[in-house]
Structures are given as C-alpha cells and as structure tokens.
Coordinates of C-alpha atoms and ligand atoms in Angstrom, one line a residue:
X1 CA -45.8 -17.3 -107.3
X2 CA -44.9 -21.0 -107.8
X3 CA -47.0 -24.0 -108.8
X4 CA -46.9 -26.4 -106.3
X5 CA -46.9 -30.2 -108.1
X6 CA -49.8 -32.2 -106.9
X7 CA -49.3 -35.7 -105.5
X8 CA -51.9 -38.5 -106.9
X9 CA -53.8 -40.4 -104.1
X10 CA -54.9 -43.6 -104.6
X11 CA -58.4 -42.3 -105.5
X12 CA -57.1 -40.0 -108.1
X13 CA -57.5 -36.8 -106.2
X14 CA -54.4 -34.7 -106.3
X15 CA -53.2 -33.0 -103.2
X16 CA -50.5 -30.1 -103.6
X17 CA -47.6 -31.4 -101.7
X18 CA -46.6 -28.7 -100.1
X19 CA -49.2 -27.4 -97.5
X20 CA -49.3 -25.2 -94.1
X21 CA -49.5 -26.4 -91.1
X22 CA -51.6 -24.4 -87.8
X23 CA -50.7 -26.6 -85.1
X24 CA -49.7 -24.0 -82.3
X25 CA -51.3 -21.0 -84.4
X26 CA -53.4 -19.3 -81.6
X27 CA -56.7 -18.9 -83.3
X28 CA -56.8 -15.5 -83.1
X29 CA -53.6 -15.3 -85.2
X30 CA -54.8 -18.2 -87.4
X31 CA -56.6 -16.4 -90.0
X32 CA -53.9 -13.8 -90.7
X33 CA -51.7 -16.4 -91.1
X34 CA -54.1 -18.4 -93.2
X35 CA -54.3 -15.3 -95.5
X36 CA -51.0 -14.5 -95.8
X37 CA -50.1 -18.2 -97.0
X38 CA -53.3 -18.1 -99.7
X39 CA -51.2 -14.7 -101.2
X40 CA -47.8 -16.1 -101.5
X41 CA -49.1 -19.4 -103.2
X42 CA -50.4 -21.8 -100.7
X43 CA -53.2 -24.0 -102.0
X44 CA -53.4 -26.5 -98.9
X45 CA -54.1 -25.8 -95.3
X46 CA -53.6 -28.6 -92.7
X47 CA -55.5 -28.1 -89.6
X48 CA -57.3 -30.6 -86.9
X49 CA -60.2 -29.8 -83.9
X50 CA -57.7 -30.0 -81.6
X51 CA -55.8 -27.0 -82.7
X52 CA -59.1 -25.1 -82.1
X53 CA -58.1 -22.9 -85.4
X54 CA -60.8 -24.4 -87.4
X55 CA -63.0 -21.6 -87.2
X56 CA -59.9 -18.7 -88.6
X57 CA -58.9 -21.2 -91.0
X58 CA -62.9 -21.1 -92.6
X59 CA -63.2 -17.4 -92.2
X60 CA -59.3 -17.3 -94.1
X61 CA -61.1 -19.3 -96.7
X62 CA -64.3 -17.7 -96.9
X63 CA -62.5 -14.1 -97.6
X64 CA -60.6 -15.1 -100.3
X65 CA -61.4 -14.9 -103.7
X66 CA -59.5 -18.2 -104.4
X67 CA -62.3 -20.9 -106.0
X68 CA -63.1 -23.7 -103.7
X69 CA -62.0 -26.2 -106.2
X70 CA -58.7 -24.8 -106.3
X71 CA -58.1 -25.5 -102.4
X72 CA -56.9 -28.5 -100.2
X73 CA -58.0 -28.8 -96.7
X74 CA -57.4 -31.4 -94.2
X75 CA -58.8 -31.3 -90.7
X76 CA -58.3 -34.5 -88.4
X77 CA -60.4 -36.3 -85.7
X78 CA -59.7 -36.2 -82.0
X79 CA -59.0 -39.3 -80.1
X80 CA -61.9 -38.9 -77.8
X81 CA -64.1 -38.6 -81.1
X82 CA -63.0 -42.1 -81.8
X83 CA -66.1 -44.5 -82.5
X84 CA -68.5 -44.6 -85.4
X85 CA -71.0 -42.7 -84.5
X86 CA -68.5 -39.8 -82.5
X87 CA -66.5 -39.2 -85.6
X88 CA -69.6 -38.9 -87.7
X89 CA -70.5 -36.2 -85.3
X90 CA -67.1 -35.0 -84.9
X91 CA -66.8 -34.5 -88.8
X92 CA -70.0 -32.4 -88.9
X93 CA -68.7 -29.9 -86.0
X94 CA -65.1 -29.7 -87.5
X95 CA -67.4 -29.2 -91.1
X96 CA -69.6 -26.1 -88.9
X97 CA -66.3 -24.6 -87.6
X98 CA -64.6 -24.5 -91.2
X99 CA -68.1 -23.7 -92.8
X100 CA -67.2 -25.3 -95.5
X101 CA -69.8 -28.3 -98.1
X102 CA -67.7 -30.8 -98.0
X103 CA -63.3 -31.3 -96.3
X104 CA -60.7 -32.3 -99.2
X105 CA -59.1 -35.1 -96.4
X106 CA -60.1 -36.0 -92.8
X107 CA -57.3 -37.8 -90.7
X108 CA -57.7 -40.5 -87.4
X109 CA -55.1 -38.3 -85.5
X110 CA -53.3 -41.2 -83.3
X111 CA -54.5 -44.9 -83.4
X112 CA -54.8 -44.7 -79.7
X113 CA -54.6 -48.6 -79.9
X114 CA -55.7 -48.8 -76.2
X115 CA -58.9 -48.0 -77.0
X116 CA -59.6 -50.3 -79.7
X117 CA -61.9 -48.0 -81.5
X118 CA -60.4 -46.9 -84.9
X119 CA -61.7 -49.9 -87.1
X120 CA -65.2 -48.5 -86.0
X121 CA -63.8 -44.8 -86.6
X122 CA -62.7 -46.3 -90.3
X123 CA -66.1 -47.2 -90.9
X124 CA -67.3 -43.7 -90.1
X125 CA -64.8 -42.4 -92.2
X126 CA -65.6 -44.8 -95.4
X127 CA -69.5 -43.8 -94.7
X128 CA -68.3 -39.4 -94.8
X129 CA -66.1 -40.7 -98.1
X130 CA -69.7 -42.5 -99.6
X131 CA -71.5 -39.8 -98.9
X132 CA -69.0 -37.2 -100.6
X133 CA -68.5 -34.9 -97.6
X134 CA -65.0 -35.7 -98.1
X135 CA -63.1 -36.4 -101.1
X136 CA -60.1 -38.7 -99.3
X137 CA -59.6 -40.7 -96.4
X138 CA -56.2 -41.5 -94.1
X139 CA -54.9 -41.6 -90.7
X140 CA -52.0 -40.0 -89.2
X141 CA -49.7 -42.0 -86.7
X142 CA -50.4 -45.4 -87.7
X143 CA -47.8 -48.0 -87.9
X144 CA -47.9 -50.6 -89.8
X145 CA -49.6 -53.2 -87.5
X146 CA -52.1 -50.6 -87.3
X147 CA -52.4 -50.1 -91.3
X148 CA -52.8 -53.7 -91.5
X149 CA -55.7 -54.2 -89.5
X150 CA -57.2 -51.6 -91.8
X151 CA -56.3 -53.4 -95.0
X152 CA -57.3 -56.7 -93.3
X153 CA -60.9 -55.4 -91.5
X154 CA -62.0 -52.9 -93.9
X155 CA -63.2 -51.9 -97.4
X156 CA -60.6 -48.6 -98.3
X157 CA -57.2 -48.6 -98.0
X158 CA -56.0 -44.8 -96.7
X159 CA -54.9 -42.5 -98.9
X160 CA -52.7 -40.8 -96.4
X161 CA -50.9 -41.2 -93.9
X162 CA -49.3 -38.3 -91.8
X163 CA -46.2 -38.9 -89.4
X164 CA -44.0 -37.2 -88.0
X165 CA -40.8 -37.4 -90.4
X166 CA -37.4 -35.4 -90.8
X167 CA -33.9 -36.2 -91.3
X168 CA -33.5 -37.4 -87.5
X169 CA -36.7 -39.7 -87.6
X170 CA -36.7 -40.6 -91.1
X171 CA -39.2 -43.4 -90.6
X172 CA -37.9 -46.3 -93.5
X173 CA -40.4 -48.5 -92.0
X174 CA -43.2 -46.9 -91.9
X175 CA -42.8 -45.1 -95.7
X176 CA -41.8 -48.4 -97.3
X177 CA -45.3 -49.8 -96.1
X178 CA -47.4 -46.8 -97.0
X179 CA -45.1 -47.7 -100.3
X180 CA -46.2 -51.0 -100.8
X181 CA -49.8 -49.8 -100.4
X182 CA -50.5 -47.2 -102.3
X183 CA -50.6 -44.9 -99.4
X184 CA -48.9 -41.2 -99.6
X185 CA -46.5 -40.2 -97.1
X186 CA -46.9 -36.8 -95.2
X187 CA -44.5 -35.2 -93.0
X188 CA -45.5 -33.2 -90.2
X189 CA -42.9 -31.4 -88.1
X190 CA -41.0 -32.2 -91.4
X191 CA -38.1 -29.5 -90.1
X192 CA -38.2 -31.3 -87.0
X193 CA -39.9 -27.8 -85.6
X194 CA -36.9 -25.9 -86.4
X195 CA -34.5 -27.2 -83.6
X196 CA -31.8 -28.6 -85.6
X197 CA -31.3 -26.3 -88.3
X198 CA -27.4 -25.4 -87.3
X199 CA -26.6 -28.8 -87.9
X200 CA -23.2 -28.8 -89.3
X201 CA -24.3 -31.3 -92.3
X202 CA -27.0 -29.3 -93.0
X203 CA -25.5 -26.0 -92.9
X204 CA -22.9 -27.2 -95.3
X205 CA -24.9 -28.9 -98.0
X206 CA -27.5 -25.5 -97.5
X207 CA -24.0 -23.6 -98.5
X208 CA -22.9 -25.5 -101.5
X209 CA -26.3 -24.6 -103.1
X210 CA -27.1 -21.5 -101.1
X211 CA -29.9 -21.7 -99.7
X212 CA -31.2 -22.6 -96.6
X213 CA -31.3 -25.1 -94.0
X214 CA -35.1 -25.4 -93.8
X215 CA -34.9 -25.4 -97.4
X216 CA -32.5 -28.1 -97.6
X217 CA -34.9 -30.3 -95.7
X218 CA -37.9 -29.3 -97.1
X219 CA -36.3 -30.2 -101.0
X220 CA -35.2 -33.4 -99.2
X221 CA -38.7 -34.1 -98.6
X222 CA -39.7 -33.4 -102.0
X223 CA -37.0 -35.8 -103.5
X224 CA -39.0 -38.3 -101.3
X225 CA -41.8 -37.9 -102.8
X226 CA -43.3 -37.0 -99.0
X227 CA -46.2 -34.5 -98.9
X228 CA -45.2 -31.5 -96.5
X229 CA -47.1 -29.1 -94.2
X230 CA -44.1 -26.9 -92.6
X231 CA -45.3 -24.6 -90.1
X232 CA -44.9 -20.6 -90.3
X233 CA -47.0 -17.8 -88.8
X234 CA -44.5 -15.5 -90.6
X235 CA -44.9 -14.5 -94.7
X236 CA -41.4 -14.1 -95.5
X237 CA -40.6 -17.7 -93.9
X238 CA -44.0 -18.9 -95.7
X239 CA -42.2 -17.8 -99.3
X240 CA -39.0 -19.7 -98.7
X241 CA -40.9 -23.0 -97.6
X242 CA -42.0 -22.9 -101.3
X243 CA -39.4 -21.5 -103.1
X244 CA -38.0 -25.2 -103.5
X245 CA -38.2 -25.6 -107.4
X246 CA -34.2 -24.4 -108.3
X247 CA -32.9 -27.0 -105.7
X248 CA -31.2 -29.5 -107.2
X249 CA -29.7 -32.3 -104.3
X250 CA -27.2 -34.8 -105.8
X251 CA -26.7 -38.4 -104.2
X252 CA -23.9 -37.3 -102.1
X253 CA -26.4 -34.7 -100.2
X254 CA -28.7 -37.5 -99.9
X255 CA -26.0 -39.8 -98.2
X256 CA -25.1 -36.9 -96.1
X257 CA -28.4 -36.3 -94.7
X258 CA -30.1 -39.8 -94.7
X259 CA -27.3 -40.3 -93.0
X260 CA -28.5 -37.8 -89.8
X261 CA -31.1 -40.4 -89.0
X262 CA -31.4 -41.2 -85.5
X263 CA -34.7 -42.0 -84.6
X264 CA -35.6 -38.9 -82.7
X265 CA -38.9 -37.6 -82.2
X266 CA -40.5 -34.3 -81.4
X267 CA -43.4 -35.4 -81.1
X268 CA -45.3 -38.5 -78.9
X269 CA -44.6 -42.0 -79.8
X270 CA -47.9 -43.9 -81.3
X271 CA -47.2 -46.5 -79.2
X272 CA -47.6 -44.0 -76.2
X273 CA -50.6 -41.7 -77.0
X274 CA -53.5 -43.8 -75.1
X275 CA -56.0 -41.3 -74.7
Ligands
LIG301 N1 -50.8 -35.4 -87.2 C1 -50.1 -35.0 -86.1 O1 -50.2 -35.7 -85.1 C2 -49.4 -33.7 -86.2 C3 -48.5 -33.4 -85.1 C4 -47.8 -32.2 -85.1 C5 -47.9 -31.4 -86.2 N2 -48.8 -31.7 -87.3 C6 -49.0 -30.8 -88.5 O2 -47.7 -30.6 -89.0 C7 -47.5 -29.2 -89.1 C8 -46.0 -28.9 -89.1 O3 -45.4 -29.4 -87.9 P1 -44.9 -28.5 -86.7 O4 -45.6 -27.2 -86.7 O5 -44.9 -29.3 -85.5 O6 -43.3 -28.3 -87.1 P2 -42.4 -27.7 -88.3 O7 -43.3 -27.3 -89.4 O8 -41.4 -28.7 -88.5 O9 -41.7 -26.5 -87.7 C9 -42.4 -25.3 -87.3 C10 -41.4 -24.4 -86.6 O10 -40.3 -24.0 -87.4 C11 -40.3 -22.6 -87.6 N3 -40.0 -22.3 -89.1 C12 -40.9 -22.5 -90.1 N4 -40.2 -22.3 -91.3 C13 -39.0 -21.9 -91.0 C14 -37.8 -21.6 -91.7 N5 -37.9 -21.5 -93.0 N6 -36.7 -21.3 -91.1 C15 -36.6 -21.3 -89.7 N7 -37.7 -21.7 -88.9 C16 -38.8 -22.0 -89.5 C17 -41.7 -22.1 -87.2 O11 -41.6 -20.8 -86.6 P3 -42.4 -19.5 -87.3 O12 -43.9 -19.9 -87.3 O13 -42.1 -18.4 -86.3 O14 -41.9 -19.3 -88.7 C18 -42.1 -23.1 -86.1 O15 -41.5 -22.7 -84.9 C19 -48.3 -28.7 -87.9 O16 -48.5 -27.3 -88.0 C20 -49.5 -29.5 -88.1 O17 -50.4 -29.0 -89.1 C21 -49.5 -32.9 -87.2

C-alpha cells in the first residue's frame, strides 16, 4: 500500500495530499466506496452537506479499524448555511451526520459574493477552529479579491483553498496568491471529471512513461505541490489514483501539458454561483 506524503498547512497540521472525493456518490453507494478507498491506502475523504453522503462517509469511518488520528476529513458548508450563527449550526449537523468529535477541515464552499455573508461565516469558522472542533480552516472557490477581504477583515488566514484545477483551467492566478499566503492549493475535478483523457498530449507523454492519462495528470498535480481528491466509486481506478510514486515528469512534459491551458471549466464560475 503506498504512503501518501502529507502537505504542511499553515498551522502545522499535515494533510495527505492525495484524498477521495464523493461528490456524485449516491449515498447509498457512498460507504462502499468509502471502504474500499480506506483498504487500498486512502487516509483522506473529501465530502460536503450538500453531497448528502455525510452520513455513509461516518458509518465508512466508524467500521474501520483505522485510528482516528490517522484520518483526514473535510466536509464543507452550504451556501444557504452562510452567516455566523447558520454555519455554527451547520457545522454541528454536518458533525451529527459524520458522527464524528471533532472534522480535520471545514470549507466555505462558494463565496457567493452576492450575499455578502462569508466574513461573518469566517468568523464562525475561526470560533469552530478556537473551540477545537476542527483542526484547519479554508474556503473553496475564492478568488483573490475574496481572499483578501479575509486577510484584510479577519484574524486567520485559510489554510486551504479548493478550486477547481486541471491542465485546461490551470488557475496561475489564483495558486500564485494562495502562494504568497501561505495557503495550500487543492484541486477538485483535478482530471477535469475524466472528459479529456484522449487528449493527444496526454496520451503521448502517458506512453513515454506508461502509464496512464489520469495518472499523468494526477503526478502533474503532485509536481505542483496541489493537494488532490480524484473521484472514483471503483477500487481498481482508486489504486491507480495513488500509484503515482515511480512517475517521474521531466520539464518537457511539463511544457507540454502547461501548455493545454485554456481556461475551461467543468464546473460553475465563482463569479456566477449567487445562491
Ligand atoms: N469545492 C467544490 O466546489 C467542488 C466541486 C466539485 C468537486 N469537488 C470535490 O472534488 C472531487 C473530485 O472532483 P470530481 O468528482 O468533480 O471530478 P474528478 O475527480 O476530476 O473526476 C471524476 C470522474 O473521473 C472518473 N475517474 C476517476 N479516476 C479515473 C481514472 N483513473 N481513469 C478514468 N476515469 C477516472 C470517475 O469515474 P468512476 O467513479 O467511475 O471511476 C468520475 O467520473 C469531488 O468528488 C468532490 O469531493 C469539490
């Protein structure tokens, strides 16, 4: 089984950067696939209350004989939990469905600037972090005006922030900041949900080193020094999203595929989600 590297956060706690992602995992399927990750390796599960796959991802947890302290798990809050006292509220129910003492990171999903509520949510989010019911704090979606305000209004800079972020939205802007800051990178959809893995550039640098696209990405990633939560509901696919270790890209398969940057999402735009 490999040893997946921990990245440091800015508050020392190490997150293994490589984790699995549930969005999409019917909850019903959710544990099973919860399990299955655990036995080939998996230390980290990224989840949210939106996904509604809290629940399976506790019970996953709860069946395994895996120490607590040997686990990562992120859950996120919704946008109409935004608001001090709703994310409080919204952290204790996501806490209940995972029925677990305390969440390794909990995530501001989307800014949802419209609303103007996620200073306030910050400041929920620095009380849950006081309190120790969770060990890190970040937001997902932010850009940097949204980052700043943070820096500029409150008391903790994020540990994290999750974006979407593959070869065709590679996101220069956005990393450079979290860069500056002392805030970690994470990639979700970080194989762009699998839709552009015959891509002749990739296909070709996955030959030269035989392996395969996906993995070409996901080593890609790595090389970054992004944190990662690919998506699989199957094992076998589970394995060979962390069977990355033996890859060795040079700089001219890092010209090739920074190179596939086009600014394409999968995903919303930020600067779209309003509710
Ligand atoms: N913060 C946010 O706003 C946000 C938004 C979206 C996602 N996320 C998080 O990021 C995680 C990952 O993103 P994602 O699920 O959108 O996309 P993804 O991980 O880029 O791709 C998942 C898709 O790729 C397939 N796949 C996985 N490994 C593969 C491989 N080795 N070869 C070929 N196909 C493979 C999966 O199918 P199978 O399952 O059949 O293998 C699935 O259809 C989510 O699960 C979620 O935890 C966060």
């Amino acid at each position: 089984m490999p040893t997946i590297p921990p990245v440091t956060l800015n508050n020392g706690v190490e997150i293994p950067q490589i984790g699995l992602g549930v969005f999409l995992v019917p909850d019903a399927e959710t544990k099973q696939a919860v399990s299955s990750a655990l036995d080939v390796g998996y230390r980290h599960i990224d989840t949210a209350m939106i996904y509604e796959n809290e629940r399976a991802v506790g019970a996953a947890i709860a069946e395994s004989d895996i120490p607590r302290d040997a686990l990562f798990v992120t859950t996120k809050c919704w946008n109409s939990d935004q608001g001090y006292d709703e994310a409080l509220a919204a952290f204790e129910a996501s806490r209940d469905l995972l029925g677990l003492d305390y969440v390794d990171l909990y995530l501001i999903h989307w800014p949802v600037a419209a609303k103007d509520r996620y200073v306030d949510t910050w400041k929920a989010f620095e009380q849950l972090y006081a309190d120790g019911r969770v060990r890190a704090i970040g937001v997902s979606n932010f850009q940097p005006p949204h980052l700043q305000r943070l820096l500029d209004e409150t008391e903790t800079v994020p540990a994290i922030n999750q974006v979407e972020l593959h070869p065709w939205l590679q996101q220069r802007e956005v990393r450079a900041f979290d860069a500056q800051h002392g805030i970690v990178t994470e990639a979700w959809s970080p194989i762009s949900r699998g839709e552009k893995l015959a891509d002749p550039t990739l296909q070709q640098v996955a030959a030269k080193h035989s392996v395969t696209p996906a993995q070409v990405i996901l080593r890609w990633h790595l090389d970054l020094g992004n944190v990662i939560i690919p998506k699989s509901v199957d094992k076998d696919r589970m394995a060979a999203n962390l069977d990355l270790f033996t890859i060795r890209l040079d700089e001219d398969d890092h010209a090739k595929i920074g190179a596939l940057d086009e600014g394409s999402r999968v995903g919303p735009d930020p600067d779209d989600m309003d509710g």
